[in-house]
Amino acid sequence: MREHGGRLWKVGELARLTGLTVRTLHHYEHVGVLRPASRSPAGHRLYDEADVRRLYQVLALRDLGLSLEEVGTALSGDVALVDLLRDHLSHVDRQLAALRSLRDRLTALVATARTARGLRPDDLLGLMEEVTKVEETIRNYYSEEQLAYLERRRQELGEEVIASVEAEWPRLIAQVRAEMEAGTDPADPKVRALAGRWMELVGMFHGGDEGVRDSLYRMYQDHSEDIAAQYGGPTPDMIAYVQRALDASAS
């Protein structure tokens, strides 16, 4: 039995601090990879310091491409944290290198395209090579089955719906940013409505598949700054703001 003399975290607090969702933590408990140390007299899940270390191990192994079933098997063998940290660091470094290289290539091509010389076939071939590297990076997060599922989702939704969603995202991000910068309480009904629509759009992507959703979140967590800088995506602070609004709606 574990001793609980140290700090304890409620499920909502742990979700907020880690950038996960309460639903994800519940799912981890359901599949047996992370069970809360105890429950409060009111029945609330309580996680201790050992659970936090365990959660990091779960996320690190997921980031390395393991399924939740494989994660459970690996952790049953008492994986060394230092080995996970080392492998996780190498994995993230490879991903960042691929994105930075693509960014540098695109920056150079934008400048070249504006000159009298214009773009040559070699320029475009080099760009395709960089895009391939990024695609390989994406495959570090999504299994072949998940990628096939996403392609089916795209076909089911249709190009018109996808174009509509892609056009709505920048507007939604701008609205959330405006409320956040204005200091609006995340529990405010208008922010909660924005957060609800946010999750609807995310849901259209993963279609309720928890594995695809978790892969999406992990990829974003690793590359949030690059995504925000290059593509105008939401910042980590904005994601946390939306999560607080969602938590307020769930309470």
PDB file of C-alpha atoms in Angstrom:
ATOM      1  CA  MET A   1       0.000   0.000   0.000  1.00  0.00           C
ATOM      2  CA  ARG A   2       1.297   3.469  -0.833  1.00  0.00           C
ATOM      3  CA  GLU A   3       1.774   6.100   1.834  1.00  0.00           C
ATOM      4  CA  HIS A   4       0.141   9.442   1.196  1.00  0.00           C
ATOM      5  CA  GLY A   5       2.139  11.793   3.403  1.00  0.00           C
ATOM      6  CA  GLY A   6       3.104  14.074   0.502  1.00  0.00           C
ATOM      7  CA  ARG A   7       1.102  16.316  -1.755  1.00  0.00           C
ATOM      8  CA  LEU A   8      -2.063  15.093  -3.443  1.00  0.00           C
ATOM      9  CA  TRP A   9      -3.689  16.369  -6.642  1.00  0.00           C
ATOM     10  CA  LYS A  10      -7.345  16.139  -7.628  1.00  0.00           C
ATOM     11  CA  VAL A  11      -8.039  14.915 -11.145  1.00  0.00           C
ATOM     12  CA  GLY A  12      -9.043  18.366 -12.438  1.00  0.00           C
ATOM     13  CA  GLU A  13      -5.910  19.957 -11.006  1.00  0.00           C
ATOM     14  CA  LEU A  14      -3.643  17.284 -12.421  1.00  0.00           C
ATOM     15  CA  ALA A  15      -5.309  17.631 -15.820  1.00  0.00           C
ATOM     16  CA  ARG A  16      -4.843  21.397 -15.798  1.00  0.00           C
ATOM     17  CA  LEU A  17      -1.189  21.214 -14.755  1.00  0.00           C
ATOM     18  CA  THR A  18      -0.278  18.604 -17.365  1.00  0.00           C
ATOM     19  CA  GLY A  19      -2.373  19.947 -20.248  1.00  0.00           C
ATOM     20  CA  LEU A  20      -4.360  16.713 -20.430  1.00  0.00           C
ATOM     21  CA  THR A  21      -8.113  16.410 -20.124  1.00  0.00           C
ATOM     22  CA  VAL A  22     -10.007  14.905 -17.223  1.00  0.00           C
ATOM     23  CA  ARG A  23     -11.484  12.430 -19.699  1.00  0.00           C
ATOM     24  CA  THR A  24      -7.990  11.288 -20.710  1.00  0.00           C
ATOM     25  CA  LEU A  25      -7.011  10.658 -17.085  1.00  0.00           C
ATOM     26  CA  HIS A  26     -10.232   8.740 -16.572  1.00  0.00           C
ATOM     27  CA  HIS A  27      -9.403   6.669 -19.662  1.00  0.00           C
ATOM     28  CA  TYR A  28      -5.908   5.930 -18.353  1.00  0.00           C
ATOM     29  CA  GLU A  29      -7.516   4.655 -15.164  1.00  0.00           C
ATOM     30  CA  HIS A  30     -10.014   2.587 -17.132  1.00  0.00           C
ATOM     31  CA  VAL A  31      -7.291   0.802 -19.125  1.00  0.00           C
ATOM     32  CA  GLY A  32      -5.158   0.373 -16.012  1.00  0.00           C
ATOM     33  CA  VAL A  33      -2.041   2.403 -16.835  1.00  0.00           C
ATOM     34  CA  LEU A  34      -2.641   5.063 -14.167  1.00  0.00           C
ATOM     35  CA  ARG A  35      -4.835   4.549 -11.133  1.00  0.00           C
ATOM     36  CA  PRO A  36      -5.244   7.301  -8.508  1.00  0.00           C
ATOM     37  CA  ALA A  37      -3.557   6.627  -5.197  1.00  0.00           C
ATOM     38  CA  SER A  38      -6.751   7.174  -3.236  1.00  0.00           C
ATOM     39  CA  ARG A  39     -10.060   8.970  -3.110  1.00  0.00           C
ATOM     40  CA  SER A  40     -11.297  11.742  -0.872  1.00  0.00           C
ATOM     41  CA  PRO A  41     -14.190  11.169   1.556  1.00  0.00           C
ATOM     42  CA  ALA A  42     -16.386  12.735  -1.135  1.00  0.00           C
ATOM     43  CA  GLY A  43     -15.166  10.205  -3.685  1.00  0.00           C
ATOM     44  CA  HIS A  44     -12.847  12.514  -5.687  1.00  0.00           C
ATOM     45  CA  ARG A  45      -9.802  10.906  -7.280  1.00  0.00           C
ATOM     46  CA  LEU A  46      -6.512  11.841  -5.572  1.00  0.00           C
ATOM     47  CA  TYR A  47      -3.099  11.410  -7.207  1.00  0.00           C
ATOM     48  CA  ASP A  48       0.155  11.393  -5.261  1.00  0.00           C
ATOM     49  CA  GLU A  49       3.790  12.041  -6.228  1.00  0.00           C
ATOM     50  CA  ALA A  50       4.290   8.452  -7.365  1.00  0.00           C
ATOM     51  CA  ASP A  51       1.289   8.862  -9.667  1.00  0.00           C
ATOM     52  CA  VAL A  52       2.848  11.988 -11.189  1.00  0.00           C
ATOM     53  CA  ARG A  53       6.029  10.055 -11.975  1.00  0.00           C
ATOM     54  CA  ARG A  54       3.935   7.225 -13.384  1.00  0.00           C
ATOM     55  CA  LEU A  55       1.979   9.676 -15.559  1.00  0.00           C
ATOM     56  CA  TYR A  56       5.207  11.037 -17.006  1.00  0.00           C
ATOM     57  CA  GLN A  57       6.290   7.499 -17.847  1.00  0.00           C
ATOM     58  CA  VAL A  58       2.960   6.839 -19.560  1.00  0.00           C
ATOM     59  CA  LEU A  59       3.194  10.014 -21.650  1.00  0.00           C
ATOM     60  CA  ALA A  60       6.846   9.454 -22.511  1.00  0.00           C
ATOM     61  CA  LEU A  61       6.170   5.926 -23.725  1.00  0.00           C
ATOM     62  CA  ARG A  62       3.141   7.118 -25.709  1.00  0.00           C
ATOM     63  CA  ASP A  63       5.331   9.805 -27.250  1.00  0.00           C
ATOM     64  CA  LEU A  64       7.752   7.094 -28.314  1.00  0.00           C
ATOM     65  CA  GLY A  65       4.938   5.423 -30.251  1.00  0.00           C
ATOM     66  CA  LEU A  66       3.719   2.732 -27.856  1.00  0.00           C
ATOM     67  CA  SER A  67       0.024   1.902 -27.616  1.00  0.00           C
ATOM     68  CA  LEU A  68      -1.619   2.079 -24.189  1.00  0.00           C
ATOM     69  CA  GLU A  69      -1.573  -1.716 -24.023  1.00  0.00           C
ATOM     70  CA  GLU A  70       2.168  -1.702 -24.748  1.00  0.00           C
ATOM     71  CA  VAL A  71       2.655   1.056 -22.168  1.00  0.00           C
ATOM     72  CA  GLY A  72       0.999  -1.087 -19.527  1.00  0.00           C
ATOM     73  CA  THR A  73       3.226  -4.016 -20.409  1.00  0.00           C
ATOM     74  CA  ALA A  74       6.368  -1.864 -20.351  1.00  0.00           C
ATOM     75  CA  LEU A  75       5.555  -0.302 -17.003  1.00  0.00           C
ATOM     76  CA  SER A  76       4.866  -3.679 -15.447  1.00  0.00           C
ATOM     77  CA  GLY A  77       8.587  -4.263 -15.933  1.00  0.00           C
ATOM     78  CA  ASP A  78       9.488  -1.154 -13.895  1.00  0.00           C
ATOM     79  CA  VAL A  79      10.963   1.050 -16.637  1.00  0.00           C
ATOM     80  CA  ALA A  80      13.829   3.233 -15.399  1.00  0.00           C
ATOM     81  CA  LEU A  81      12.837   6.916 -15.432  1.00  0.00           C
ATOM     82  CA  VAL A  82      16.299   8.065 -16.522  1.00  0.00           C
ATOM     83  CA  ASP A  83      16.140   5.811 -19.590  1.00  0.00           C
ATOM     84  CA  LEU A  84      12.716   7.187 -20.487  1.00  0.00           C
ATOM     85  CA  LEU A  85      13.960  10.745 -20.114  1.00  0.00           C
ATOM     86  CA  ARG A  86      16.931  10.048 -22.367  1.00  0.00           C
ATOM     87  CA  ASP A  87      14.834   8.383 -25.071  1.00  0.00           C
ATOM     88  CA  HIS A  88      12.133  11.052 -24.832  1.00  0.00           C
ATOM     89  CA  LEU A  89      14.720  13.817 -25.228  1.00  0.00           C
ATOM     90  CA  SER A  90      16.235  12.187 -28.306  1.00  0.00           C
ATOM     91  CA  HIS A  91      12.782  11.695 -29.813  1.00  0.00           C
ATOM     92  CA  VAL A  92      11.783  15.337 -29.297  1.00  0.00           C
ATOM     93  CA  ASP A  93      15.127  16.571 -30.648  1.00  0.00           C
ATOM     94  CA  ARG A  94      14.554  14.646 -33.885  1.00  0.00           C
ATOM     95  CA  GLN A  95      11.064  16.097 -34.243  1.00  0.00           C
ATOM     96  CA  LEU A  96      12.212  19.659 -33.616  1.00  0.00           C
ATOM     97  CA  ALA A  97      15.090  19.304 -36.049  1.00  0.00           C
ATOM     98  CA  ALA A  98      12.710  18.196 -38.802  1.00  0.00           C
ATOM     99  CA  LEU A  99      10.342  21.133 -38.267  1.00  0.00           C
ATOM    100  CA  ARG A 100      13.134  23.712 -38.001  1.00  0.00           C
ATOM    101  CA  SER A 101      14.736  22.428 -41.160  1.00  0.00           C
ATOM    102  CA  LEU A 102      11.423  22.712 -43.020  1.00  0.00           C
ATOM    103  CA  ARG A 103      10.900  26.219 -41.658  1.00  0.00           C
ATOM    104  CA  ASP A 104      14.359  27.308 -42.815  1.00  0.00           C
ATOM    105  CA  ARG A 105      13.714  25.825 -46.255  1.00  0.00           C
ATOM    106  CA  LEU A 106      10.359  27.616 -46.606  1.00  0.00           C
ATOM    107  CA  THR A 107      11.832  30.924 -45.429  1.00  0.00           C
ATOM    108  CA  ALA A 108      14.553  30.695 -48.052  1.00  0.00           C
ATOM    109  CA  LEU A 109      12.085  29.738 -50.793  1.00  0.00           C
ATOM    110  CA  VAL A 110       9.795  32.665 -49.978  1.00  0.00           C
ATOM    111  CA  ALA A 111      12.754  35.011 -50.432  1.00  0.00           C
ATOM    112  CA  THR A 112      13.834  33.282 -53.641  1.00  0.00           C
ATOM    113  CA  ALA A 113      10.333  33.331 -55.112  1.00  0.00           C
ATOM    114  CA  ARG A 114      10.305  37.125 -54.827  1.00  0.00           C
ATOM    115  CA  THR A 115      13.485  37.521 -56.864  1.00  0.00           C
ATOM    116  CA  ALA A 116      13.872  37.666 -60.615  1.00  0.00           C
ATOM    117  CA  ARG A 117      15.379  34.179 -60.622  1.00  0.00           C
ATOM    118  CA  GLY A 118      12.252  32.625 -59.137  1.00  0.00           C
ATOM    119  CA  LEU A 119      11.982  29.037 -58.037  1.00  0.00           C
ATOM    120  CA  ARG A 120      13.777  26.229 -59.871  1.00  0.00           C
ATOM    121  CA  PRO A 121      13.005  22.504 -59.917  1.00  0.00           C
ATOM    122  CA  ASP A 122      15.845  21.819 -57.465  1.00  0.00           C
ATOM    123  CA  ASP A 123      14.242  24.232 -54.996  1.00  0.00           C
ATOM    124  CA  LEU A 124      10.940  22.385 -55.129  1.00  0.00           C
ATOM    125  CA  LEU A 125      12.624  18.987 -54.913  1.00  0.00           C
ATOM    126  CA  GLY A 126      14.407  20.135 -51.778  1.00  0.00           C
ATOM    127  CA  LEU A 127      11.112  21.342 -50.325  1.00  0.00           C
ATOM    128  CA  MET A 128       9.470  17.994 -51.029  1.00  0.00           C
ATOM    129  CA  GLU A 129      12.341  16.293 -49.228  1.00  0.00           C
ATOM    130  CA  GLU A 130      11.761  18.473 -46.164  1.00  0.00           C
ATOM    131  CA  VAL A 131       8.005  17.839 -46.261  1.00  0.00           C
ATOM    132  CA  THR A 132       8.733  14.113 -46.349  1.00  0.00           C
ATOM    133  CA  LYS A 133      10.829  14.491 -43.194  1.00  0.00           C
ATOM    134  CA  VAL A 134       7.957  16.255 -41.454  1.00  0.00           C
ATOM    135  CA  GLU A 135       5.571  13.525 -42.584  1.00  0.00           C
ATOM    136  CA  GLU A 136       7.932  10.990 -41.066  1.00  0.00           C
ATOM    137  CA  THR A 137       7.831  13.006 -37.851  1.00  0.00           C
ATOM    138  CA  ILE A 138       4.038  12.864 -37.870  1.00  0.00           C
ATOM    139  CA  ARG A 139       4.276   9.104 -38.225  1.00  0.00           C
ATOM    140  CA  ASN A 140       6.103   9.078 -34.898  1.00  0.00           C
ATOM    141  CA  TYR A 141       2.793  10.117 -33.342  1.00  0.00           C
ATOM    142  CA  TYR A 142       0.234   8.331 -35.485  1.00  0.00           C
ATOM    143  CA  SER A 143       0.240   4.637 -36.275  1.00  0.00           C
ATOM    144  CA  GLU A 144      -0.513   3.417 -39.794  1.00  0.00           C
ATOM    145  CA  GLU A 145      -3.987   2.437 -38.601  1.00  0.00           C
ATOM    146  CA  GLN A 146      -4.579   5.924 -37.205  1.00  0.00           C
ATOM    147  CA  LEU A 147      -3.400   7.598 -40.397  1.00  0.00           C
ATOM    148  CA  ALA A 148      -5.719   5.376 -42.416  1.00  0.00           C
ATOM    149  CA  TYR A 149      -8.531   6.271 -40.028  1.00  0.00           C
ATOM    150  CA  LEU A 150      -7.828   9.991 -40.470  1.00  0.00           C
ATOM    151  CA  GLU A 151      -7.939   9.610 -44.228  1.00  0.00           C
ATOM    152  CA  ARG A 152     -11.309   7.881 -43.955  1.00  0.00           C
ATOM    153  CA  ARG A 153     -12.500  10.697 -41.693  1.00  0.00           C
ATOM    154  CA  ARG A 154     -11.435  13.210 -44.314  1.00  0.00           C
ATOM    155  CA  GLN A 155     -13.361  11.381 -47.011  1.00  0.00           C
ATOM    156  CA  GLU A 156     -16.431  11.042 -44.794  1.00  0.00           C
ATOM    157  CA  LEU A 157     -16.497  14.735 -43.907  1.00  0.00           C
ATOM    158  CA  GLY A 158     -15.843  15.913 -47.460  1.00  0.00           C
ATOM    159  CA  GLU A 159     -13.683  18.749 -48.699  1.00  0.00           C
ATOM    160  CA  GLU A 160     -16.410  21.364 -48.253  1.00  0.00           C
ATOM    161  CA  VAL A 161     -16.810  20.644 -44.534  1.00  0.00           C
ATOM    162  CA  ILE A 162     -13.046  20.479 -44.032  1.00  0.00           C
ATOM    163  CA  ALA A 163     -12.569  23.831 -45.773  1.00  0.00           C
ATOM    164  CA  SER A 164     -15.276  25.338 -43.570  1.00  0.00           C
ATOM    165  CA  VAL A 165     -13.617  24.044 -40.400  1.00  0.00           C
ATOM    166  CA  GLU A 166     -10.180  25.228 -41.509  1.00  0.00           C
ATOM    167  CA  ALA A 167     -11.639  28.690 -42.147  1.00  0.00           C
ATOM    168  CA  GLU A 168     -13.378  28.746 -38.754  1.00  0.00           C
ATOM    169  CA  TRP A 169     -10.301  27.881 -36.694  1.00  0.00           C
ATOM    170  CA  PRO A 170      -8.490  31.229 -37.122  1.00  0.00           C
ATOM    171  CA  ARG A 171     -11.663  33.132 -36.195  1.00  0.00           C
ATOM    172  CA  LEU A 172     -12.243  30.955 -33.137  1.00  0.00           C
ATOM    173  CA  ILE A 173      -8.627  31.297 -32.022  1.00  0.00           C
ATOM    174  CA  ALA A 174      -8.857  35.069 -32.401  1.00  0.00           C
ATOM    175  CA  GLN A 175     -12.057  35.177 -30.316  1.00  0.00           C
ATOM    176  CA  VAL A 176     -10.527  33.093 -27.541  1.00  0.00           C
ATOM    177  CA  ARG A 177      -7.360  35.190 -27.600  1.00  0.00           C
ATOM    178  CA  ALA A 178      -9.393  38.384 -27.322  1.00  0.00           C
ATOM    179  CA  GLU A 179     -11.309  37.115 -24.282  1.00  0.00           C
ATOM    180  CA  MET A 180      -8.129  35.870 -22.643  1.00  0.00           C
ATOM    181  CA  GLU A 181      -6.304  39.180 -23.195  1.00  0.00           C
ATOM    182  CA  ALA A 182      -9.358  41.076 -21.897  1.00  0.00           C
ATOM    183  CA  GLY A 183      -9.113  39.068 -18.670  1.00  0.00           C
ATOM    184  CA  THR A 184     -12.529  37.435 -19.071  1.00  0.00           C
ATOM    185  CA  ASP A 185     -13.139  34.723 -16.491  1.00  0.00           C
ATOM    186  CA  PRO A 186     -12.933  31.284 -18.192  1.00  0.00           C
ATOM    187  CA  ALA A 187     -16.169  30.407 -16.390  1.00  0.00           C
ATOM    188  CA  ASP A 188     -17.989  33.216 -18.231  1.00  0.00           C
ATOM    189  CA  PRO A 189     -20.768  31.743 -20.411  1.00  0.00           C
ATOM    190  CA  LYS A 190     -19.387  33.257 -23.611  1.00  0.00           C
ATOM    191  CA  VAL A 191     -15.941  31.754 -22.994  1.00  0.00           C
ATOM    192  CA  ARG A 192     -17.487  28.405 -22.127  1.00  0.00           C
ATOM    193  CA  ALA A 193     -19.433  28.543 -25.408  1.00  0.00           C
ATOM    194  CA  LEU A 194     -16.217  29.243 -27.319  1.00  0.00           C
ATOM    195  CA  ALA A 195     -14.518  26.350 -25.517  1.00  0.00           C
ATOM    196  CA  GLY A 196     -17.422  24.084 -26.389  1.00  0.00           C
ATOM    197  CA  ARG A 197     -17.130  24.947 -30.065  1.00  0.00           C
ATOM    198  CA  TRP A 198     -13.367  24.454 -29.804  1.00  0.00           C
ATOM    199  CA  MET A 199     -13.882  20.886 -28.637  1.00  0.00           C
ATOM    200  CA  GLU A 200     -16.492  20.300 -31.349  1.00  0.00           C
ATOM    201  CA  LEU A 201     -13.933  21.212 -34.018  1.00  0.00           C
ATOM    202  CA  VAL A 202     -11.264  19.031 -32.411  1.00  0.00           C
ATOM    203  CA  GLY A 203     -13.823  16.248 -32.222  1.00  0.00           C
ATOM    204  CA  MET A 204     -14.473  16.550 -35.948  1.00  0.00           C
ATOM    205  CA  PHE A 205     -10.792  15.743 -36.467  1.00  0.00           C
ATOM    206  CA  HIS A 206     -10.461  12.687 -34.234  1.00  0.00           C
ATOM    207  CA  GLY A 207     -14.080  11.520 -34.559  1.00  0.00           C
ATOM    208  CA  GLY A 208     -14.150  10.205 -31.003  1.00  0.00           C
ATOM    209  CA  ASP A 209     -11.142   7.917 -31.430  1.00  0.00           C
ATOM    210  CA  GLU A 210      -9.286   8.260 -28.120  1.00  0.00           C
ATOM    211  CA  GLY A 211      -5.976   7.051 -29.530  1.00  0.00           C
ATOM    212  CA  VAL A 212      -6.009   9.594 -32.369  1.00  0.00           C
ATOM    213  CA  ARG A 213      -7.065  12.321 -29.933  1.00  0.00           C
ATOM    214  CA  ASP A 214      -4.220  11.491 -27.544  1.00  0.00           C
ATOM    215  CA  SER A 215      -1.721  11.462 -30.430  1.00  0.00           C
ATOM    216  CA  LEU A 216      -2.983  14.869 -31.548  1.00  0.00           C
ATOM    217  CA  TYR A 217      -2.560  16.302 -28.052  1.00  0.00           C
ATOM    218  CA  ARG A 218       0.914  14.815 -27.669  1.00  0.00           C
ATOM    219  CA  MET A 219       2.052  16.196 -31.010  1.00  0.00           C
ATOM    220  CA  TYR A 220       0.708  19.626 -30.110  1.00  0.00           C
ATOM    221  CA  GLN A 221       2.340  19.590 -26.669  1.00  0.00           C
ATOM    222  CA  ASP A 222       5.739  18.863 -28.212  1.00  0.00           C
ATOM    223  CA  HIS A 223       5.436  21.471 -30.976  1.00  0.00           C
ATOM    224  CA  SER A 224       3.044  24.103 -29.595  1.00  0.00           C
ATOM    225  CA  GLU A 225       5.492  26.989 -29.943  1.00  0.00           C
ATOM    226  CA  ASP A 226       6.416  26.092 -33.515  1.00  0.00           C
ATOM    227  CA  ILE A 227       2.745  25.630 -34.466  1.00  0.00           C
ATOM    228  CA  ALA A 228       1.795  28.974 -32.936  1.00  0.00           C
ATOM    229  CA  ALA A 229       4.698  30.810 -34.584  1.00  0.00           C
ATOM    230  CA  GLN A 230       4.476  29.245 -38.036  1.00  0.00           C
ATOM    231  CA  TYR A 231       0.789  28.561 -38.502  1.00  0.00           C
ATOM    232  CA  GLY A 232      -0.964  30.954 -36.113  1.00  0.00           C
ATOM    233  CA  GLY A 233      -2.130  28.106 -33.908  1.00  0.00           C
ATOM    234  CA  PRO A 234      -3.129  28.502 -30.265  1.00  0.00           C
ATOM    235  CA  THR A 235      -0.456  29.098 -27.649  1.00  0.00           C
ATOM    236  CA  PRO A 236      -0.080  26.821 -24.595  1.00  0.00           C
ATOM    237  CA  ASP A 237      -1.588  29.608 -22.447  1.00  0.00           C
ATOM    238  CA  MET A 238      -4.623  29.707 -24.712  1.00  0.00           C
ATOM    239  CA  ILE A 239      -5.048  25.930 -24.505  1.00  0.00           C
ATOM    240  CA  ALA A 240      -4.902  26.159 -20.710  1.00  0.00           C
ATOM    241  CA  TYR A 241      -7.502  28.963 -20.790  1.00  0.00           C
ATOM    242  CA  VAL A 242      -9.856  26.835 -22.892  1.00  0.00           C
ATOM    243  CA  GLN A 243      -9.319  23.881 -20.552  1.00  0.00           C
ATOM    244  CA  ARG A 244     -10.277  26.006 -17.540  1.00  0.00           C
ATOM    245  CA  ALA A 245     -13.470  26.976 -19.353  1.00  0.00           C
ATOM    246  CA  LEU A 246     -14.202  23.315 -20.057  1.00  0.00           C
ATOM    247  CA  ASP A 247     -13.547  22.409 -16.421  1.00  0.00           C
ATOM    248  CA  ALA A 248     -15.945  25.164 -15.371  1.00  0.00           C
ATOM    249  CA  SER A 249     -18.607  23.717 -17.662  1.00  0.00           C
ATOM    250  CA  ALA A 250     -18.066  20.241 -16.229  1.00  0.00           C
ATOM    251  CA  SER A 251     -18.263  21.309 -12.584  1.00  0.00           C
TER     252      SER A 251
END
